[in-house]
Every structure is written in structure tokens, then in C-alpha cells.
XYZ file of C-alpha atoms in Angstrom:
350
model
C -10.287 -33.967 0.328
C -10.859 -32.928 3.906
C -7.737 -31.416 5.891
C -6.221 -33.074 8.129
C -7.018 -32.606 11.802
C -3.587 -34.111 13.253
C -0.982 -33.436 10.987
C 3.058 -34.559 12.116
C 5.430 -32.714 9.697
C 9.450 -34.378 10.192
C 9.047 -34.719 13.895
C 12.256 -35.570 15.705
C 12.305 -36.091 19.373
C 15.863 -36.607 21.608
C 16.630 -37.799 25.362
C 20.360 -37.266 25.677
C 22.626 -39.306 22.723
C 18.974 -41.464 22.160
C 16.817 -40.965 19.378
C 13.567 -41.698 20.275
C 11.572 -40.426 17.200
C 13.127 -39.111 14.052
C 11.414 -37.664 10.888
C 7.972 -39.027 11.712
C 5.386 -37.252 9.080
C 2.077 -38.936 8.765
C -1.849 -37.150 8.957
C -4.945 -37.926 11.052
C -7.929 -37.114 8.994
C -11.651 -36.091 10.436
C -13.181 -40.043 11.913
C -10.327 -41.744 10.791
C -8.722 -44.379 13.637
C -4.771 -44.793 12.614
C -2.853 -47.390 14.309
C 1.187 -47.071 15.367
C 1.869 -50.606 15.231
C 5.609 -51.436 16.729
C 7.296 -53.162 19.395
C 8.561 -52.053 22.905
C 11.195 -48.982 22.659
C 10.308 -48.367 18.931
C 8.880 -44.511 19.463
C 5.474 -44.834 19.576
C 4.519 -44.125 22.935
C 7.019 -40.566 22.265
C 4.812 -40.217 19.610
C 1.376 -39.864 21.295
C 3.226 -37.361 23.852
C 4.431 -35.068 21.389
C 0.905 -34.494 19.894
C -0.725 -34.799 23.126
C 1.604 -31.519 24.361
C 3.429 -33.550 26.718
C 6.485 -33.177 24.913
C 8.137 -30.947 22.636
C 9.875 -32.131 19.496
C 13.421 -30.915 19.015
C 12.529 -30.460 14.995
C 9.396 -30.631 12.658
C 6.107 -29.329 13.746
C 2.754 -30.687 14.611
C -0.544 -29.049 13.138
C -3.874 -29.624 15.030
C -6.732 -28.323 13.032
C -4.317 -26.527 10.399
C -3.255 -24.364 13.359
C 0.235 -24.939 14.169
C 0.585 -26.597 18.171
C 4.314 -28.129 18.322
C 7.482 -26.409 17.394
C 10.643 -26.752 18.940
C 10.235 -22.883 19.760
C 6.385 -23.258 21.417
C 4.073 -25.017 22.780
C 0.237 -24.713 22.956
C -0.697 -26.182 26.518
C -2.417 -29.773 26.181
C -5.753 -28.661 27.483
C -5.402 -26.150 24.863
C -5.328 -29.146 22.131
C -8.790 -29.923 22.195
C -7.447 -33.893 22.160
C -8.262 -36.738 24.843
C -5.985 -38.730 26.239
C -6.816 -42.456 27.368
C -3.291 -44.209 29.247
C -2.772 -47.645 29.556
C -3.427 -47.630 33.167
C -6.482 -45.620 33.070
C -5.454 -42.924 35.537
C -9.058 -42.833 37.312
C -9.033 -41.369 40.744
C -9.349 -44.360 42.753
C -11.294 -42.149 46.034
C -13.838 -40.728 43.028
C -17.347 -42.026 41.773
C -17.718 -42.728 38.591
C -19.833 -39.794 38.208
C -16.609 -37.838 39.844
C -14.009 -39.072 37.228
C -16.322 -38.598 34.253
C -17.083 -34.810 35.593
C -13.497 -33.646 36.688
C -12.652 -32.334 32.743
C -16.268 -30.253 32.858
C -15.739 -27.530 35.383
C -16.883 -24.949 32.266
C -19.957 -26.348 32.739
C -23.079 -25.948 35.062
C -24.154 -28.787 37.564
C -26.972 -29.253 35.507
C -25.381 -29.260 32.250
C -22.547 -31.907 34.200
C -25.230 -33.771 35.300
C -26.505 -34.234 31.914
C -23.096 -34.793 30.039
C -22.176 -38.046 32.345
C -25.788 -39.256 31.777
C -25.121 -38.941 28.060
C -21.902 -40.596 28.210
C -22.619 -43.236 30.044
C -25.246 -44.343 27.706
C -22.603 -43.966 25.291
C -20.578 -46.793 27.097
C -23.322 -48.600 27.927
C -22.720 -48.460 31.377
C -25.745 -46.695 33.101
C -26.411 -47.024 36.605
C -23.005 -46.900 37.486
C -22.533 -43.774 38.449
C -21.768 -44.402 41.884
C -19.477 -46.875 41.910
C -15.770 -46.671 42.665
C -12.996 -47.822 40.058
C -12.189 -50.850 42.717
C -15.735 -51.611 42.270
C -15.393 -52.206 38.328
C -14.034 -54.766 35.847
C -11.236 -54.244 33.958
C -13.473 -53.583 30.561
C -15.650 -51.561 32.645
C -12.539 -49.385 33.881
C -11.310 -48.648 30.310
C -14.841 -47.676 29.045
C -15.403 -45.257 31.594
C -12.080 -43.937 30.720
C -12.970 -43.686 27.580
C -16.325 -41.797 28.949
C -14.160 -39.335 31.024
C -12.128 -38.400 28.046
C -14.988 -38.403 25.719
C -17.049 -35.816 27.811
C -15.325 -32.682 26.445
C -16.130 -34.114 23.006
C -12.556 -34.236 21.751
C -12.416 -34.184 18.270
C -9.496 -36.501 18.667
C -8.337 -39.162 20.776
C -4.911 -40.550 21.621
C -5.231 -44.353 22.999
C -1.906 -45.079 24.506
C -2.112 -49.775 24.259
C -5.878 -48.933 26.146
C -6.537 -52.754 25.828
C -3.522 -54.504 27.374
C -5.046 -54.885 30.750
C -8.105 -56.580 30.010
C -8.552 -60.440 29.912
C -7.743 -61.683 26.726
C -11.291 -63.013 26.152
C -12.694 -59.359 26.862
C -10.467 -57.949 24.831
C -12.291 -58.538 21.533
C -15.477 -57.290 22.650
C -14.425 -54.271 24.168
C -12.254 -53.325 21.185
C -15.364 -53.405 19.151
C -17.207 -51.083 21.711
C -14.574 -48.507 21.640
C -14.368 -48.285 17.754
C -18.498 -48.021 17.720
C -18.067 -45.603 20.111
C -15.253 -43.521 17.919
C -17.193 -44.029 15.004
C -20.898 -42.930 16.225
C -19.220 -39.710 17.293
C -16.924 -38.892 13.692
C -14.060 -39.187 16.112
C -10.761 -39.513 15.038
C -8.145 -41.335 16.992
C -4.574 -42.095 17.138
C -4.033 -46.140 18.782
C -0.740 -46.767 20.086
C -0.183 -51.070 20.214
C 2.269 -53.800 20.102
C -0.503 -56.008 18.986
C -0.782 -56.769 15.453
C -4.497 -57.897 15.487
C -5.280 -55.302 17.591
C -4.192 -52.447 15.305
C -5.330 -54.539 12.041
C -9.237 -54.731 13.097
C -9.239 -51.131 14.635
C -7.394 -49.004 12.208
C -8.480 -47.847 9.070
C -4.502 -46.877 8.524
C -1.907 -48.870 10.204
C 1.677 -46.779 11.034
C 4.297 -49.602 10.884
C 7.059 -47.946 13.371
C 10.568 -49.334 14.381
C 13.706 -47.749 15.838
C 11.899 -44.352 16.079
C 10.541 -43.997 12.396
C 7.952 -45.054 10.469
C 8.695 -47.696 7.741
C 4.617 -47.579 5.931
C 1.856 -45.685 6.806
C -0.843 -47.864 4.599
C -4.523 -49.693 4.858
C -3.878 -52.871 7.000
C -4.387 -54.882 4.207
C -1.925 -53.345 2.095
C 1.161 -53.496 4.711
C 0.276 -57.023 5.572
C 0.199 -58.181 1.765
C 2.673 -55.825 0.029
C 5.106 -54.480 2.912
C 7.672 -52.117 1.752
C 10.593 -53.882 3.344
C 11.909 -57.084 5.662
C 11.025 -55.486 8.685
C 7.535 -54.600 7.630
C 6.854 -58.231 6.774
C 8.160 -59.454 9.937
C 5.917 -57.095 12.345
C 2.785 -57.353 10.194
C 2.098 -61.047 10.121
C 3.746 -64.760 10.363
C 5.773 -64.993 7.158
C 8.799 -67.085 5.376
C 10.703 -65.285 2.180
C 11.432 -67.903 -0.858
C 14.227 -66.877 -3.282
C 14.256 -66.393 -7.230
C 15.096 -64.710 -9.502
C 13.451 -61.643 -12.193
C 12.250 -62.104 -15.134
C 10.968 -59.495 -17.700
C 7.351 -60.010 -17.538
C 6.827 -59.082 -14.104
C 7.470 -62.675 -12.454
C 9.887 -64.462 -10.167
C 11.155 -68.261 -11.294
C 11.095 -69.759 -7.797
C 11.569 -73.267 -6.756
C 7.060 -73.140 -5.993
C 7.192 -72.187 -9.852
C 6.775 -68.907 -11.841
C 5.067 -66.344 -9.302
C 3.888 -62.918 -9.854
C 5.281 -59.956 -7.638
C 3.967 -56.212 -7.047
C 6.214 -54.592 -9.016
C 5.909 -51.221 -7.430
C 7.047 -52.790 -4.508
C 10.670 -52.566 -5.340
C 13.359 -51.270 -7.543
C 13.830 -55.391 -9.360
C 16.033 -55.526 -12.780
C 15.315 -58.552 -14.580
C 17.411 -61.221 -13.901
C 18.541 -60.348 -10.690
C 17.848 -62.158 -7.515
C 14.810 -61.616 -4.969
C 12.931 -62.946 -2.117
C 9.128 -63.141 -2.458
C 7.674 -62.885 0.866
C 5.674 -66.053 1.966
C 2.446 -66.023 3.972
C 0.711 -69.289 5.818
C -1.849 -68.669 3.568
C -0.696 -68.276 0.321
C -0.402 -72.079 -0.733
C -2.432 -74.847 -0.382
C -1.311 -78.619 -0.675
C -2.104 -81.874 -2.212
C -0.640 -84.604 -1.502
C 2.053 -86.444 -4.281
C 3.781 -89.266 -4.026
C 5.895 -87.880 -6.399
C 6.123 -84.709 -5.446
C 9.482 -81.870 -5.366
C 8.282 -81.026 -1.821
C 8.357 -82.553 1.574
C 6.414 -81.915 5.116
C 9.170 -81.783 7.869
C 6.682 -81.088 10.563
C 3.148 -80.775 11.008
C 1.364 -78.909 14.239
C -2.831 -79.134 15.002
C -3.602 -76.010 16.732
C -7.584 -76.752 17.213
C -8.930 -74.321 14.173
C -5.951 -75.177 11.514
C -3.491 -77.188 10.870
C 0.170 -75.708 10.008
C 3.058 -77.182 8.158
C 6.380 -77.005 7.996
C 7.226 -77.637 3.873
C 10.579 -77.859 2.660
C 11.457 -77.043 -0.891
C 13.883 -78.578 -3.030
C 16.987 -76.633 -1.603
C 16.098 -77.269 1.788
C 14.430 -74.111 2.570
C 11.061 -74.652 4.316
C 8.153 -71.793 4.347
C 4.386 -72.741 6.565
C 1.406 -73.676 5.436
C -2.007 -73.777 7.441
C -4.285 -75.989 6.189
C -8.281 -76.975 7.013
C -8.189 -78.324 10.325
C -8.977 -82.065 9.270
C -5.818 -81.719 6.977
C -4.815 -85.818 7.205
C -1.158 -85.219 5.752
C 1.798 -86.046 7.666
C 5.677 -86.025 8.510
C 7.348 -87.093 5.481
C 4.891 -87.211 3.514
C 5.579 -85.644 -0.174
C 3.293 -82.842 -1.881
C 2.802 -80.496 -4.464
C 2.046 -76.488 -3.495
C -1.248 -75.005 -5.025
C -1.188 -71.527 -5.350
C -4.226 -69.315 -3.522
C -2.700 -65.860 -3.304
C -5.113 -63.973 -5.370
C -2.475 -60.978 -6.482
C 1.276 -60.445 -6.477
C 3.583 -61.117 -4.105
C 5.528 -58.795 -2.163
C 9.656 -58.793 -3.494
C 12.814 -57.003 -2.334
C 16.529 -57.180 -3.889
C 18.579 -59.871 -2.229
């Protein structure tokens, strides 16, 4: 197993009465990308700061390369931390070249050696030839790339990327995602991506960080806290979802109202017999249409590429399904649910 280069042990982290981050513990291994996946306010941001340097945590320590960096008693310097640092708003010196931003970070080196680094770098972006051009002069995915370039030119053996895609057009934002993760990748990087957006941190990470109010609920592969979250909240921030009621039984499955469904049952403390909530994903059920059917469509809405809708169940509860894109069925119509979920479902004690 190969130690840790970032590791966060119980960090805490206090402005006044708030409680910004509280007993966050989670590892960055060598090339590994992790996401912290949360909304607005939720810590993450605090986060980044307090292993950038930036901050100092008022308990628990932070370990860069097994060597301890963040105590509430010291601090090593962040240009000590061998760790880049890309913002949300870039931070590139608006009266500098290109060449100028990329070099400001490589004063240990010769002009020669400078002049070589940026080369290599840019090639690394795939931006060549743009060397002399100003930041005004550049596109929004051009911007962050050569941000990326500046930070890369140390050669970090981590970087922090504090929500680096929010300012580009949404139809850039895709492609330049993918550059920056080749990018990471080529060079064994690992990296620490701060985001509000789900997607985002889902085809980035190899680990996704779920946080809220200042601590983290699951550190976990993205598929594993979007099909088997550890609790409500998890569910909620990880992906559209409904939760359908039941109740226990001894062999591992939940009598529901969609019939007898199967639940992960390291997921939660369950007794048999007692009542739970399954949690519900667009995807998990098909449909076919019944005349006679125990289930109803309330609502139905064509969004170009699918087709979701709006079932309700018996008791009146109602959980989405998104259907084929042709899907003909309708308002009122009745149906029976096919199971597609492949594995358990995720359950918690009502």
C-alpha cells in the first residue's frame, strides 16, 4: 500500500462561535484525484486552505509526505508544501505574458532552464505559441489551462483545485475537465478538487468526499456514494432520488409497495421487522404499461434525451422514472414497475 502523500488527521477549523470544519480525516494517495463534493458554506473551500498553509487548524494535524505540516502549534510556510494551488478566479497577473505568469514560481531556476520549463508546459496544455499573449487576450478554457501550467511548472506533487471549472461556458466545460485530468494523470499527480457540482466531481474523482455542515459524511468511489450512500443527506447531494417505505424482513429484503426488494445490508443497523426507506433512483425501474395495474403516472416531462415520470404508488407516494426518450405513456395512464437495479438498494431506519 503506498503512503499517503496528503494525509488530514481530525482537523477542526473555527472563525469566532462558527465551525467551519470539524473532525475532517480523509488521505490523498500518490496520482489519486479526490473530490470534496458539497454545497456553498459546507467547509470545503476551509478545507483546501488548511492543507494549502493558508490556514491553521485549531485541532488535528495535516501530514504532507508523512512529514507533519499543520498543527495548531506550527506551521510549515505554503511554498514550503511542495503543493499547487489553482483558485477559482485564476489569479494570473493581468499586465504579464503568458510566458511571465507561467515563469513567476521558477526564480530557482536559470533563464535557460525557465525558458525550457514554459516550453514544456505549454505543450503539456496544448497551448503552444501562446506565450505572448496577455490573460485579456485568452478564453476562459485557455485562462484555466495556463493556470494550471503556472502551477504545474514547479512539478507539484499535489494539486489543490479550488471549483477551477465554474467560469467556463458550460459547453467547454466538459472538454476542458477531461484535459485537466489527462494532464494530472500523465504526470502521477495527485489532486484535491473542491466543487458544488455533482457531475463534475463524479467523472474527475477517483474518490468523492461527500461534505456538509463542516464534516465529511463518506469518503467512497463515486459509484459507491451514489448507489449505497451512508445516510439521507448523502443521497440527496449525490444524485436525483425519491425514498419508498417498507418494512425488514429476515432474509435481507424490504416488503415495499414496488414488491420484495433487496437492500445493502451493511448499509445500516436494520432489525427485521422494523420499518425503512429504500432510497429510489430515476433509474432503478422501468415500466410497462397495465391497464390493470397498482400504479399510476401523475405527470410525465420530455426533456429531449429521456423521458421522466412522475409514478405514484398505491399510498399515494410517487418516486421518478426516466424512460427511453420515445416512451409513448401518458398522464393517467396505469403501469406496472420492472425492476433494473442490478444490486441492493441503499436503506436507513425510519
Amino acid at each position: 500500500m503506498t503512503d499517503p502523500v496528503i494525509r488530514c488527521v481530525g482537523i477542526t477549523k473555527t472563525f469566532g462561535d462558527f465551525v467551519a470544519v470539524h473532525d475532517v480525516s480523509f488521505n490523498v494517495s500518490p496520482g489519486e484525484i479526490v473530490s470534496i463534493l458539497g454545497s456553498s458554506g459546507c467547509g470545503k473551500t476551509t478545507v483546501l486552505r488548511l492543507i494549502a498553509g493558508l490556514e491553521a487548524p485549531d485541532a488535528g494535524q495535516i501530514l504532507i509526505r508523512g512529514e507533519v505540516a499543520s498543527t495548531p502549534q506550527r506551521q510549515t510556510p505554503p511554498d514550503k508544501r511542495g503543493i499547487g494551488m489553482v483558485v477559482q478566479e485564476y489569479a494570473l497577473f493581468p499586465h504579464m505574458t503568458v510566458r511571465q505568469n507561467i515563469s513567476f514560481g521558477l526564480n530557482n531556476l536559470s533563464d535557460e532552464e525557465q525558458t525550457s520549463r514554459v516550453e514544456e508546459v505549454m505543450s503539456l496544455v496544448r497551448l503552444e505559441n501562446l506565450e505572448d499573449r496577455y490573460p485579456h487576450e485568452l478564453s476562459g478554457g485557455q485562462q484555466q489551462r495556463i493556470a494550471l501550467a503556472r502551477t504545474m511548472a514547479p512539478r507539484p506533487f499535489a494539486v489543490l483545485l479550488d471549483e477551477p471549472f465554474s467560469n467556463i461556458d458550460a459547453g467547454m466545460r466538459s472538454e476542458v475537465r477531461r484535459e485537466v485530468e489527462t494532464i494530472l494523470r500523465a504526470n502521477n499527480t495527485a489532486a484535491v478538487l473542491v466543487t458544488h457540482d455533482r457531475d463534475e466531481a463524479f467523472a474527475i474523482a477517483d474518490r468523492v468526499a461527500i461534505m456538509s455542515s463542516g464534516a465529511l459524511e463518506q469518503v467512497d468511489a463515486p459509484e459507491a456514494v451514489y448507489h449505497l450512500p451512508v445516510n439521507r443527506r448523502v443521497a440527496q447531494m449525490t444524485g436525483t432520488c425519491d425514498f419508498m417505505n417498507g418494512t425488514a424482513r429476515t432474509d435481507g429484503t424490504v416488503e415495499t409497495e414496488a414488491g420484495v426488494l433487496a437492500y445493502d445490508t451493511n448499509s445500516a443497523d436494520i432489525k427485521p421487522g422494523s420499518k425503512v426507506e429504500l432510497v429510489i433512483h430515476p433509474d432503478d425501474f422501468g415500466v410497462e404499461a397495465n391497464d390493470s395495474g397498482a400504479m399510476v403516472v401523475e405527470s410525465r416531462e420530455f426533456r429531449g434525451d429521456e423521458t421522466v415520470l412522475l409514478v405514484a404508488l398505491p399510498s399515494g407516494a410517487t418516486i421518478k422514472c426516466r424512460q427511453e426518450s420515445y416512451c409513448a405513456i401518458t398522464p393517467g395512464q396505469r403501469l406496472d414497475l420492472v425492476l433494473h437495479r442490478p444490486g441492493p438498494f441503499a436503506a436507513f431506519s425510519v
